Short mmCIF file of C-alpha atoms and ligand atoms in Angstrom, two decimals:
data_model
loop_
_atom_site.label_atom_id
_atom_site.label_comp_id
_atom_site.label_asym_id
_atom_site.label_seq_id
_atom_site.Cartn_x
_atom_site.Cartn_y
_atom_site.Cartn_z
CA UNK A 1 -40.63 -118.43 -11.50
CA UNK A 2 -43.80 -119.17 -13.68
CA UNK A 3 -47.24 -119.66 -12.67
CA UNK A 4 -47.73 -123.48 -11.96
CA UNK A 5 -48.90 -125.45 -14.58
CA UNK A 6 -52.84 -125.69 -14.99
CA UNK A 7 -53.45 -122.22 -13.12
CA UNK A 8 -53.57 -118.86 -14.36
CA UNK A 9 -53.62 -115.28 -12.63
CA UNK A 10 -56.44 -113.42 -12.38
CA UNK A 11 -57.89 -109.98 -10.65
CA UNK A 12 -60.97 -110.88 -8.46
CA UNK A 13 -63.60 -108.05 -8.13
CA UNK A 14 -66.45 -107.83 -6.10
CA UNK A 15 -69.05 -110.22 -8.00
CA UNK A 16 -66.53 -112.89 -7.00
CA UNK A 17 -66.93 -112.06 -3.38
CA UNK A 18 -68.38 -115.45 -2.25
CA UNK A 19 -66.00 -117.35 -4.22
CA UNK A 20 -63.06 -115.63 -2.81
CA UNK A 21 -64.55 -116.34 0.87
CA UNK A 22 -64.79 -119.69 0.23
CA UNK A 23 -61.60 -120.31 -0.61
CA UNK A 24 -60.09 -118.44 2.52
CA UNK A 25 -62.97 -120.25 4.38
CA UNK A 26 -62.08 -123.68 3.41
CA UNK A 27 -57.86 -122.51 4.00
CA UNK A 28 -58.46 -121.27 7.47
CA UNK A 29 -61.46 -123.73 8.64
CA UNK A 30 -64.03 -121.36 9.28
CA UNK A 31 -67.35 -121.18 8.12
CA UNK A 32 -69.42 -117.96 7.88
CA UNK A 33 -73.28 -118.21 7.75
CA UNK A 34 -75.06 -117.26 4.31
CA UNK A 35 -76.83 -114.15 6.02
CA UNK A 36 -73.48 -112.85 6.84
CA UNK A 37 -71.18 -113.47 3.93
CA UNK A 38 -71.79 -110.07 2.28
CA UNK A 39 -69.29 -108.42 4.95
CA UNK A 40 -66.49 -109.14 2.29
CA UNK A 41 -67.87 -107.03 -0.04
CA UNK A 42 -66.85 -103.55 1.78
CA UNK A 43 -63.77 -105.41 3.44
CA UNK A 44 -61.78 -106.45 0.55
CA UNK A 45 -59.77 -103.95 -1.42
CA UNK A 46 -61.21 -105.27 -4.60
CA UNK A 47 -58.83 -102.99 -7.11
CA UNK A 48 -55.80 -105.15 -5.49
CA UNK A 49 -57.61 -108.62 -5.08
CA UNK A 50 -55.97 -111.40 -7.02
CA UNK A 51 -56.13 -114.94 -7.18
CA UNK A 52 -55.25 -118.25 -9.34
CA UNK A 53 -58.03 -120.24 -10.88
CA UNK A 54 -58.06 -123.37 -12.35
CA UNK A 55 -57.17 -123.45 -15.95
CA UNK A 56 -56.61 -126.84 -16.82
CA UNK A 57 -59.51 -129.51 -16.18
CA UNK A 58 -57.11 -131.99 -14.63
CA UNK A 59 -56.84 -129.52 -11.81
CA UNK A 60 -60.41 -129.26 -11.16
CA UNK A 61 -63.38 -127.28 -12.76
CA UNK A 62 -61.58 -124.90 -14.92
CA UNK A 63 -62.19 -121.02 -13.95
CA UNK A 64 -62.79 -122.03 -10.10
CA UNK A 65 -60.38 -119.79 -7.40
CA UNK A 66 -57.97 -122.31 -5.93
CA UNK A 67 -55.76 -119.64 -4.35
CA UNK A 68 -56.69 -115.97 -3.21
CA UNK A 69 -54.97 -112.83 -1.74
CA UNK A 70 -55.53 -109.09 -1.49
CA UNK A 71 -53.47 -106.10 -0.17
CA UNK A 72 -54.54 -102.81 2.11
CA UNK A 73 -53.25 -99.84 0.79
CA UNK A 74 -51.40 -98.41 3.80
CA UNK A 75 -48.99 -95.60 4.69
CA UNK A 76 -46.51 -96.69 7.30
CA UNK A 77 -44.97 -94.32 9.67
CA UNK A 78 -40.66 -95.17 9.58
CA UNK A 79 -37.91 -93.79 11.73
CA UNK A 80 -37.68 -90.15 11.43
CA UNK A 81 -41.75 -89.45 10.91
CA UNK A 82 -41.97 -90.29 7.18
CA UNK A 83 -44.98 -92.25 5.81
CA UNK A 84 -44.08 -94.93 3.29
CA UNK A 85 -46.55 -96.34 0.84
CA UNK A 86 -46.81 -99.92 2.06
CA UNK A 87 -49.03 -103.03 0.91
CA UNK A 88 -50.53 -104.93 3.75
CA UNK A 89 -50.70 -108.37 2.59
CA UNK A 90 -54.18 -110.14 3.50
CA UNK A 91 -56.64 -112.80 2.96
CA UNK A 92 -53.97 -115.26 1.92
CA UNK A 93 -55.53 -118.67 1.54
CA UNK A 94 -54.66 -121.69 -0.69
CA UNK A 95 -57.77 -123.89 -1.04
CA UNK A 96 -56.47 -127.36 0.79
CA UNK A 97 -57.16 -129.11 -2.49
CA UNK A 98 -54.34 -127.10 -4.55
CA UNK A 99 -52.00 -126.70 -1.46
CA UNK A 100 -48.09 -127.36 -1.96
CA UNK A 101 -47.78 -126.72 -5.72
CA UNK A 102 -46.43 -123.61 -5.44
CA UNK A 103 -49.46 -121.42 -5.75
CA UNK A 104 -48.49 -119.16 -2.88
CA UNK A 105 -45.18 -118.62 -4.02
CA UNK A 106 -46.80 -117.37 -7.29
CA UNK A 107 -49.14 -115.14 -5.62
CA UNK A 108 -46.13 -113.75 -3.60
CA UNK A 109 -44.45 -112.66 -6.76
CA UNK A 110 -47.73 -111.32 -8.13
CA UNK A 111 -47.73 -109.37 -5.04
CA UNK A 112 -44.42 -107.77 -5.30
CA UNK A 113 -44.48 -107.35 -8.81
CA UNK A 114 -47.94 -105.26 -8.58
CA UNK A 115 -46.97 -103.43 -5.20
CA UNK A 116 -43.66 -102.47 -6.56
CA UNK A 117 -45.42 -100.93 -9.63
CA UNK A 118 -47.60 -99.12 -7.55
CA UNK A 119 -44.62 -97.56 -5.99
CA UNK A 120 -44.97 -99.17 -2.58
CA UNK A 121 -41.66 -99.76 -1.13
CA UNK A 122 -42.59 -102.28 1.82
CA UNK A 123 -45.12 -104.86 1.97
CA UNK A 124 -46.17 -105.90 5.76
CA UNK A 125 -48.19 -108.59 6.86
CA UNK A 126 -49.68 -110.71 10.08
CA UNK A 127 -48.37 -114.38 9.69
CA UNK A 128 -50.96 -116.97 10.39
CA UNK A 129 -47.97 -119.50 11.14
CA UNK A 130 -44.59 -117.41 11.35
CA UNK A 131 -42.57 -120.10 9.26
CA UNK A 132 -44.37 -119.41 5.90
CA UNK A 133 -43.39 -115.70 4.89
CA UNK A 134 -39.84 -115.88 5.98
CA UNK A 135 -38.60 -117.69 2.72
CA UNK A 136 -39.92 -114.62 0.80
CA UNK A 137 -37.77 -112.09 2.52
CA UNK A 138 -40.35 -111.02 5.29
CA UNK A 139 -38.34 -110.28 8.61
CA UNK A 140 -40.00 -109.49 11.99
CA UNK A 141 -39.96 -106.12 12.32
CA UNK A 142 -42.14 -105.34 15.28
CA UNK A 143 -43.07 -107.60 18.69
CA UNK A 144 -46.47 -107.45 20.45
CA UNK A 145 -46.49 -107.62 23.98
CA UNK A 146 -49.85 -108.77 25.43
CA UNK A 147 -51.02 -109.01 28.80
CA UNK A 148 -53.70 -109.97 31.06
CA UNK A 149 -54.40 -107.11 33.46
CA UNK A 150 -56.69 -107.76 36.78
CA UNK A 151 -59.39 -105.42 38.12
CA UNK A 152 -58.50 -101.93 39.04
CA UNK A 153 -54.92 -102.18 37.20
CA UNK A 154 -52.19 -100.23 39.46
CA UNK A 155 -50.28 -97.94 37.32
CA UNK A 156 -48.25 -94.95 38.78
CA UNK A 157 -50.32 -91.59 39.38
CA UNK A 158 -50.94 -89.45 36.47
CA UNK A 159 -52.94 -86.39 37.10
CA UNK A 160 -53.24 -85.72 33.18
CA UNK A 161 -55.03 -88.96 32.72
CA UNK A 162 -57.66 -88.26 35.09
CA UNK A 163 -58.52 -85.31 32.87
CA UNK A 164 -59.37 -86.87 29.89
CA UNK A 165 -62.78 -87.91 28.88
CA UNK A 166 -64.21 -91.24 28.16
CA UNK A 167 -66.73 -92.39 25.83
CA UNK A 168 -68.56 -95.61 25.35
CA UNK A 169 -70.44 -96.89 22.66
CA UNK A 170 -71.64 -99.93 20.39
CA UNK A 171 -68.93 -99.80 17.60
CA UNK A 172 -69.80 -98.78 14.60
CA UNK A 173 -67.86 -98.17 11.29
CA UNK A 174 -70.31 -95.15 10.27
CA UNK A 175 -69.91 -93.37 13.29
CA UNK A 176 -66.37 -94.01 14.66
CA UNK A 177 -64.22 -94.75 11.66
CA UNK A 178 -63.34 -91.35 11.15
CA UNK A 179 -62.16 -91.03 14.55
CA UNK A 180 -60.08 -94.10 14.18
CA UNK A 181 -58.82 -93.01 11.05
CA UNK A 182 -57.84 -89.57 12.51
CA UNK A 183 -56.14 -90.95 15.29
CA UNK A 184 -54.18 -93.44 13.82
CA UNK A 185 -53.01 -90.67 11.05
CA UNK A 186 -51.20 -88.71 14.25
CA UNK A 187 -49.46 -91.84 15.70
CA UNK A 188 -45.90 -91.08 15.75
CA UNK A 189 -44.17 -94.48 16.70
CA UNK A 190 -42.40 -96.51 13.82
CA UNK A 191 -44.81 -99.27 12.59
CA UNK A 192 -47.77 -97.34 12.87
CA UNK A 193 -49.96 -97.67 9.99
CA UNK A 194 -51.03 -93.91 9.68
CA UNK A 195 -53.18 -93.67 6.44
CA UNK A 196 -55.58 -96.55 5.97
CA UNK A 197 -58.86 -96.78 3.32
CA UNK A 198 -62.34 -97.62 4.13
CA UNK A 199 -61.69 -101.26 3.28
CA UNK A 200 -59.20 -101.26 6.41
CA UNK A 201 -61.70 -99.34 8.96
CA UNK A 202 -64.36 -102.02 7.42
CA UNK A 203 -62.17 -104.98 8.53
CA UNK A 204 -61.35 -103.50 11.59
CA UNK A 205 -65.00 -103.17 12.65
CA UNK A 206 -65.98 -106.89 11.73
CA UNK A 207 -68.07 -108.16 14.17
CA UNK A 208 -69.92 -111.39 13.04
CA UNK A 209 -72.28 -112.69 15.39
CA UNK A 210 -71.13 -115.99 14.63
CA UNK A 211 -67.87 -115.11 15.87
CA UNK A 212 -68.62 -113.64 19.15
CA UNK A 213 -68.55 -116.97 21.09
CA UNK A 214 -70.92 -115.71 23.79
CA UNK A 215 -69.26 -112.39 24.15
CA UNK A 216 -71.47 -109.11 23.73
CA UNK A 217 -71.51 -107.29 20.14
CA UNK A 218 -68.15 -105.06 19.83
CA UNK A 219 -68.34 -101.56 22.06
CA UNK A 220 -65.85 -98.89 21.25
CA UNK A 221 -63.96 -96.63 23.92
CA UNK A 222 -62.65 -93.01 22.77
CA UNK A 223 -60.72 -91.23 24.84
CA UNK A 224 -60.91 -87.29 24.16
CA UNK A 225 -58.65 -84.29 25.35
CA UNK A 226 -61.28 -81.61 25.46
CA UNK A 227 -62.93 -82.07 22.10
CA UNK A 228 -60.12 -83.86 20.47
CA UNK A 229 -60.03 -87.84 20.38
CA UNK A 230 -56.80 -89.21 21.53
CA UNK A 231 -57.32 -93.04 21.99
CA UNK A 232 -59.76 -95.59 20.66
CA UNK A 233 -60.45 -99.40 21.60
CA UNK A 234 -62.29 -101.88 20.28
CA UNK A 235 -63.38 -104.21 22.96
CA UNK A 236 -65.67 -106.91 23.78
CA UNK A 237 -66.75 -108.45 27.40
CA UNK A 238 -67.84 -111.93 28.21
CA UNK A 239 -69.98 -112.50 31.07
CA UNK A 240 -68.94 -115.62 33.15
CA UNK A 241 -69.88 -116.79 36.47
CA UNK A 242 -67.24 -118.58 38.73
CA UNK A 243 -67.84 -120.11 42.20
CA UNK A 244 -66.73 -117.09 43.94
CA UNK A 245 -69.27 -115.25 41.65
CA UNK A 246 -68.82 -112.58 38.57
CA UNK A 247 -65.75 -113.71 36.90
CA UNK A 248 -66.20 -111.75 33.33
CA UNK A 249 -63.48 -111.21 30.95
CA UNK A 250 -62.61 -108.24 28.92
CA UNK A 251 -60.94 -108.54 25.74
CA UNK A 252 -59.64 -105.18 23.94
CA UNK A 253 -59.32 -106.34 20.31
CA UNK A 254 -57.33 -103.57 18.98
CA UNK A 255 -56.42 -99.80 20.44
CA UNK A 256 -54.11 -96.83 19.51
CA UNK A 257 -53.21 -94.06 21.36
CA UNK A 258 -51.48 -90.57 20.76
CA UNK A 259 -50.17 -89.97 24.30
CA UNK A 260 -48.95 -91.82 27.34
CA UNK A 261 -51.91 -90.35 29.59
CA UNK A 262 -54.45 -91.46 26.91
CA UNK A 263 -53.37 -94.95 26.99
CA UNK A 264 -53.40 -94.72 30.71
CA UNK A 265 -56.81 -93.46 30.86
CA UNK A 266 -57.97 -95.96 28.18
CA UNK A 267 -56.56 -99.03 30.01
CA UNK A 268 -57.81 -98.01 33.53
CA UNK A 269 -61.15 -98.08 31.97
CA UNK A 270 -60.61 -101.50 30.03
CA UNK A 271 -59.53 -102.76 33.60
CA UNK A 272 -62.65 -101.44 35.59
CA UNK A 273 -65.73 -102.66 34.18
CA UNK A 274 -68.33 -103.87 36.69
CA UNK A 275 -68.49 -108.04 36.86
CA UNK A 276 -65.55 -108.24 34.72
CA UNK A 277 -62.25 -109.89 36.50
CA UNK A 278 -59.53 -109.73 33.97
CA UNK A 279 -58.78 -107.87 30.82
CA UNK A 280 -56.57 -109.42 27.97
CA UNK A 281 -54.92 -106.94 25.67
CA UNK A 282 -51.96 -106.77 23.27
CA UNK A 283 -50.75 -104.35 21.04
CA UNK A 284 -47.96 -102.86 23.11
CA UNK A 285 -44.44 -102.26 22.20
CA UNK A 286 -41.78 -103.17 24.61
CA UNK A 287 -41.11 -99.96 25.89
CA UNK A 288 -44.81 -98.51 25.71
CA UNK A 289 -45.17 -96.10 28.43
CA UNK A 290 -48.00 -98.09 30.03
CA UNK A 291 -45.68 -101.06 30.78
CA UNK A 292 -43.33 -98.65 32.14
CA UNK A 293 -45.98 -97.19 34.42
CA UNK A 294 -47.08 -100.72 35.79
CA UNK A 295 -47.00 -101.12 39.46
CA UNK A 296 -46.99 -104.54 39.36
CA UNK A 297 -45.28 -105.53 36.06
CA UNK A 298 -45.09 -109.33 36.94
CA UNK A 299 -48.44 -109.43 37.97
CA UNK A 300 -49.36 -108.30 34.43
CA UNK A 301 -48.25 -111.64 32.82
CA UNK A 302 -46.40 -110.14 29.85
CA UNK A 303 -46.05 -112.41 27.03
CA UNK A 304 -44.07 -111.70 23.58
CA UNK A 305 -45.50 -112.37 20.31
CA UNK A 306 -44.67 -111.55 16.88
CA UNK A 307 -46.52 -109.08 15.13
CA UNK A 308 -45.51 -107.12 11.84
CA UNK A 309 -43.56 -109.05 9.50
CA UNK A 310 -41.60 -106.40 6.99
CA UNK A 311 -40.43 -106.97 3.05
CA UNK A 312 -38.40 -104.14 1.78
CA UNK A 313 -39.57 -104.12 -1.77
CA UNK A 314 -37.45 -101.29 -2.97
CA UNK A 315 -34.11 -100.83 -1.37
CA UNK A 316 -33.07 -97.07 -2.35
CA UNK A 317 -36.26 -96.08 -1.82
CA UNK A 318 -37.20 -97.69 1.58
CA UNK A 319 -33.79 -96.88 2.90
CA UNK A 320 -33.64 -93.46 1.67
CA UNK A 321 -37.31 -92.80 3.28
CA UNK A 322 -36.25 -93.20 6.71
CA UNK A 323 -33.49 -91.29 8.92
CA UNK A 324 -30.83 -92.73 11.28
CA UNK A 325 -29.31 -92.04 14.28
CA UNK A 326 -26.00 -91.61 13.44
CA UNK A 327 -23.79 -90.48 10.09
CA UNK A 328 -21.51 -93.25 8.53
CA UNK A 329 -20.77 -94.52 5.02
CA UNK A 330 -20.72 -98.24 4.18
CA UNK A 331 -21.37 -101.14 1.48
CA UNK A 332 -24.36 -103.63 2.20
CA UNK A 333 -24.28 -106.85 0.05
CA UNK A 334 -28.07 -107.40 0.12
CA UNK A 335 -29.37 -111.19 -1.02
CA UNK A 336 -32.93 -111.15 -2.52
CA UNK A 337 -33.70 -113.90 -4.29
CA UNK A 338 -37.12 -112.96 -5.48
CA UNK A 339 -36.55 -109.01 -6.40
CA UNK A 340 -33.38 -108.57 -8.55
CA UNK A 341 -33.41 -104.98 -8.50
CA UNK A 342 -32.64 -105.27 -4.58
CA UNK A 343 -30.21 -108.12 -4.97
CA UNK A 344 -26.26 -106.99 -4.89
CA UNK A 345 -24.27 -104.32 -3.28
CA UNK A 346 -25.32 -100.77 -2.34
CA UNK A 347 -23.56 -98.00 -0.80
CA UNK A 348 -25.19 -95.98 1.91
CA UNK A 349 -24.04 -92.58 2.52
CA UNK A 350 -25.79 -91.15 5.77
CA UNK A 351 -25.41 -87.61 6.44
CA UNK A 352 -27.17 -85.60 8.97
CA UNK A 353 -29.13 -88.26 9.47
CA UNK A 354 -30.11 -88.75 6.17
CA UNK A 355 -29.34 -91.73 3.54
CA UNK A 356 -28.38 -91.64 0.12
CA UNK A 357 -28.30 -95.22 -1.59
CA UNK A 358 -26.78 -96.17 -4.86
CA UNK A 359 -25.54 -99.37 -6.31
CA UNK A 360 -21.53 -100.16 -6.27
CA UNK A 361 -18.97 -102.71 -7.42
CA UNK A 362 -17.14 -102.08 -4.11
CA UNK A 363 -16.53 -104.91 -1.68
CA UNK A 364 -19.38 -105.22 0.93
CA UNK A 365 -18.55 -104.25 4.38
CA UNK A 366 -21.45 -106.55 5.44
CA UNK A 367 -23.65 -109.00 4.13
CA UNK A 368 -27.51 -109.85 4.77
CA UNK A 369 -30.59 -110.86 3.21
CA UNK A 370 -33.65 -109.40 2.31
CA UNK A 371 -35.18 -110.93 5.50
CA UNK A 372 -32.63 -109.53 7.84
CA UNK A 373 -33.05 -105.90 6.24
CA UNK A 374 -36.65 -106.28 6.97
CA UNK A 375 -36.12 -107.02 10.37
CA UNK A 376 -34.03 -103.93 11.06
CA UNK A 377 -35.57 -101.41 8.99
CA UNK A 378 -37.95 -99.94 11.32
CA UNK A 379 -35.14 -99.75 14.16
CA UNK A 380 -36.25 -102.23 16.66
CA UNK A 381 -34.07 -105.01 16.11
CA UNK A 382 -30.46 -104.24 15.64
CA UNK A 383 -28.09 -105.54 13.29
CA UNK A 384 -25.60 -105.80 16.33
CA UNK A 385 -28.55 -108.12 17.70
CA UNK A 386 -28.63 -110.20 14.06
CA UNK A 387 -24.79 -110.42 14.02
CA UNK A 388 -24.88 -111.98 17.38
CA UNK A 389 -27.41 -114.29 15.71
CA UNK A 390 -24.94 -115.17 12.98
CA UNK A 391 -27.49 -113.78 10.38
CA UNK A 392 -25.18 -110.82 9.60
CA UNK A 393 -21.93 -110.88 8.16
CA UNK A 394 -19.52 -108.21 8.94
CA UNK A 395 -16.48 -107.89 6.57
CA UNK A 396 -14.96 -104.80 7.71
CA UNK A 397 -14.14 -104.49 11.37
CA UNK A 398 -16.01 -101.77 12.86
CA UNK A 399 -18.83 -101.66 9.66
CA UNK A 400 -21.55 -103.61 11.71
CA UNK A 401 -21.44 -101.57 14.84
CA UNK A 402 -21.45 -98.24 12.90
CA UNK A 403 -24.45 -99.18 10.86
CA UNK A 404 -26.25 -100.73 13.85
CA UNK A 405 -26.20 -97.57 15.56
CA UNK A 406 -27.46 -95.73 12.74
CA UNK A 407 -30.49 -97.99 12.10
CA UNK A 408 -31.29 -98.07 15.73
CA UNK A 409 -34.44 -96.06 16.90
CA UNK A 410 -34.96 -94.51 20.12
CA UNK A 411 -37.87 -96.24 20.63
CA UNK A 412 -39.37 -99.55 19.79
CA UNK A 413 -41.48 -99.82 16.46
CA UNK A 414 -45.11 -101.44 16.76
CA UNK A 415 -47.81 -101.79 14.64
CA UNK A 416 -51.10 -101.49 16.45
CA UNK A 417 -53.70 -103.07 13.70
CA UNK A 418 -54.62 -106.43 12.78
CA UNK A 419 -55.70 -107.21 9.31
C1 COA B 1 -50.04 -121.51 3.84
C2 COA B 1 -50.38 -121.68 2.31
C3 COA B 1 -51.01 -120.33 2.21
C4 COA B 1 -49.58 -122.12 1.84
O1 COA B 1 -49.73 -122.19 0.08
P1 COA B 1 -49.11 -123.45 -0.72
O2 COA B 1 -49.87 -123.23 -1.85
O3 COA B 1 -49.40 -124.59 -0.09
O4 COA B 1 -47.62 -122.85 -0.60
P2 COA B 1 -46.45 -123.33 -1.87
O5 COA B 1 -46.80 -124.51 -2.20
O6 COA B 1 -46.42 -121.89 -2.89
O7 COA B 1 -45.21 -123.09 -0.75
C5 COA B 1 -44.25 -122.30 -0.76
C6 COA B 1 -43.34 -122.70 -0.04
O8 COA B 1 -43.74 -122.44 1.66
C7 COA B 1 -43.94 -123.50 2.36
N1 COA B 1 -44.93 -123.70 3.06
C8 COA B 1 -46.14 -123.43 2.66
N2 COA B 1 -46.71 -123.61 3.76
C9 COA B 1 -46.18 -123.90 4.98
C10 COA B 1 -46.60 -123.66 6.47
N3 COA B 1 -47.51 -123.70 6.48
N4 COA B 1 -45.37 -123.62 6.92
C11 COA B 1 -44.11 -123.96 6.69
N5 COA B 1 -43.78 -123.87 5.31
C12 COA B 1 -44.58 -123.70 4.44
C13 COA B 1 -43.68 -124.67 1.44
O9 COA B 1 -43.08 -126.13 1.91
C14 COA B 1 -42.75 -124.35 0.01
O10 COA B 1 -41.32 -124.10 0.72
P3 COA B 1 -40.20 -124.23 -0.64
O11 COA B 1 -40.71 -123.24 -1.75
O12 COA B 1 -39.12 -123.74 0.00
O13 COA B 1 -40.22 -125.69 -0.79
C15 COA B 1 -51.65 -122.54 2.27
O14 COA B 1 -51.42 -123.70 2.63
C16 COA B 1 -52.90 -122.04 3.28
O15 COA B 1 -53.89 -121.15 2.77
N6 COA B 1 -53.23 -122.39 4.64
C17 COA B 1 -53.94 -122.01 5.58
C18 COA B 1 -54.13 -120.39 5.47
C19 COA B 1 -52.89 -119.66 5.85
O16 COA B 1 -52.11 -120.12 6.64
N7 COA B 1 -53.06 -118.60 5.24
C20 COA B 1 -51.56 -117.66 5.53
C21 COA B 1 -52.13 -116.38 5.95
S1 COA B 1 -51.23 -115.66 6.96
#
């Protein structure tokens, strides 16, 4: 599909930082005070920032930006442990004066073409509104369990957790960015972003005074096992006084952890600040050890949200990068209206947990579309679940169950970063 009439694609560099911010601020309905606007310079991955600008005076002032997007350079952990090059789509905004003319659709095509050319097999995003990206083949690959924990959360005894050291400081990209990056690189759960660049780190550490809404500046907790950092959390507390006295709230913005003991130590600290009566924290997989160790799971007020929407950009590249829980051979008809190189029937031959994937003219054993492939890729949602929801079709009896078992992981995937 071609770029809509009156617009042209262009790359955006740092000199247009404020123009890009203007489009996103208008699209997302926020305002950044002039003095803080420089934050974009470090956050946006400029080599990967793109836009549609006005090319025809009937659309506005020629040369102004109408729509923008960028993508972070990630590697994502996939089942079996490999780290797959992944484009983290971000800062997507269409100025309201130009919406519903196909600009997003064209930016997505641009994003796919450029990501594929860079050798990225996956594209991941966190959706502002969940309906938007499904039409472009993004499937819901990880869920996010959020909790509201009371002061002194009750967890089963864990002596190893007690041995770990805690550091609490004001968060600083310069001082703590490398620690966060180092922990992320060791995370084993499928869906984790294991390699992140400085732009992403700057993005995680953003702490604009105008966004604090009365809360303190951003703090960081680092858990160490001896010298070794094993968990981190970015958090803010907000003081409040109720009729019964102190009623402050702690909000954990993001966190990462390498072990169950480190998570327990981290969350114990997050839930035991003086004057704070509750802690809001998300980023858990449904089977996170902390949830399994809660004494009062009902009292934790669990809520499940969508988190990572995943798009397979290169079918053989992505399917051969991960491992599988059982061996089988099957043919999959994949319907992909945006990426012709993916569209069609593929034979997947899994031996000793590793797949060979090649095109075939054979009849398909199962059919699914790109969105469903994205949903099952990390091994959380299963083909059997999607089949039960009539989103996957089985043509050869038994094939769906065999493939469903092969694709399923031992643990649920999760992506712990917001971007
Ligand atoms: C959401 C947004 C990017 C859409 O941009 P746009 O240029 O108007 O979208 P397009 O005209 O290319 O629409 C493409 C398709 O998506 C659909 N669509 C667009 N926005 C949608 C929304 N918010 N909810 C559901 N569907 C949506 C359109 O109906 C169209 O469907 P079709 O092709 O099947 O007819 C834009 O409205 C925006 O910037 N919104 C605020 C910021 C935001 O939500 N950004 C996304 C960040 S994750």
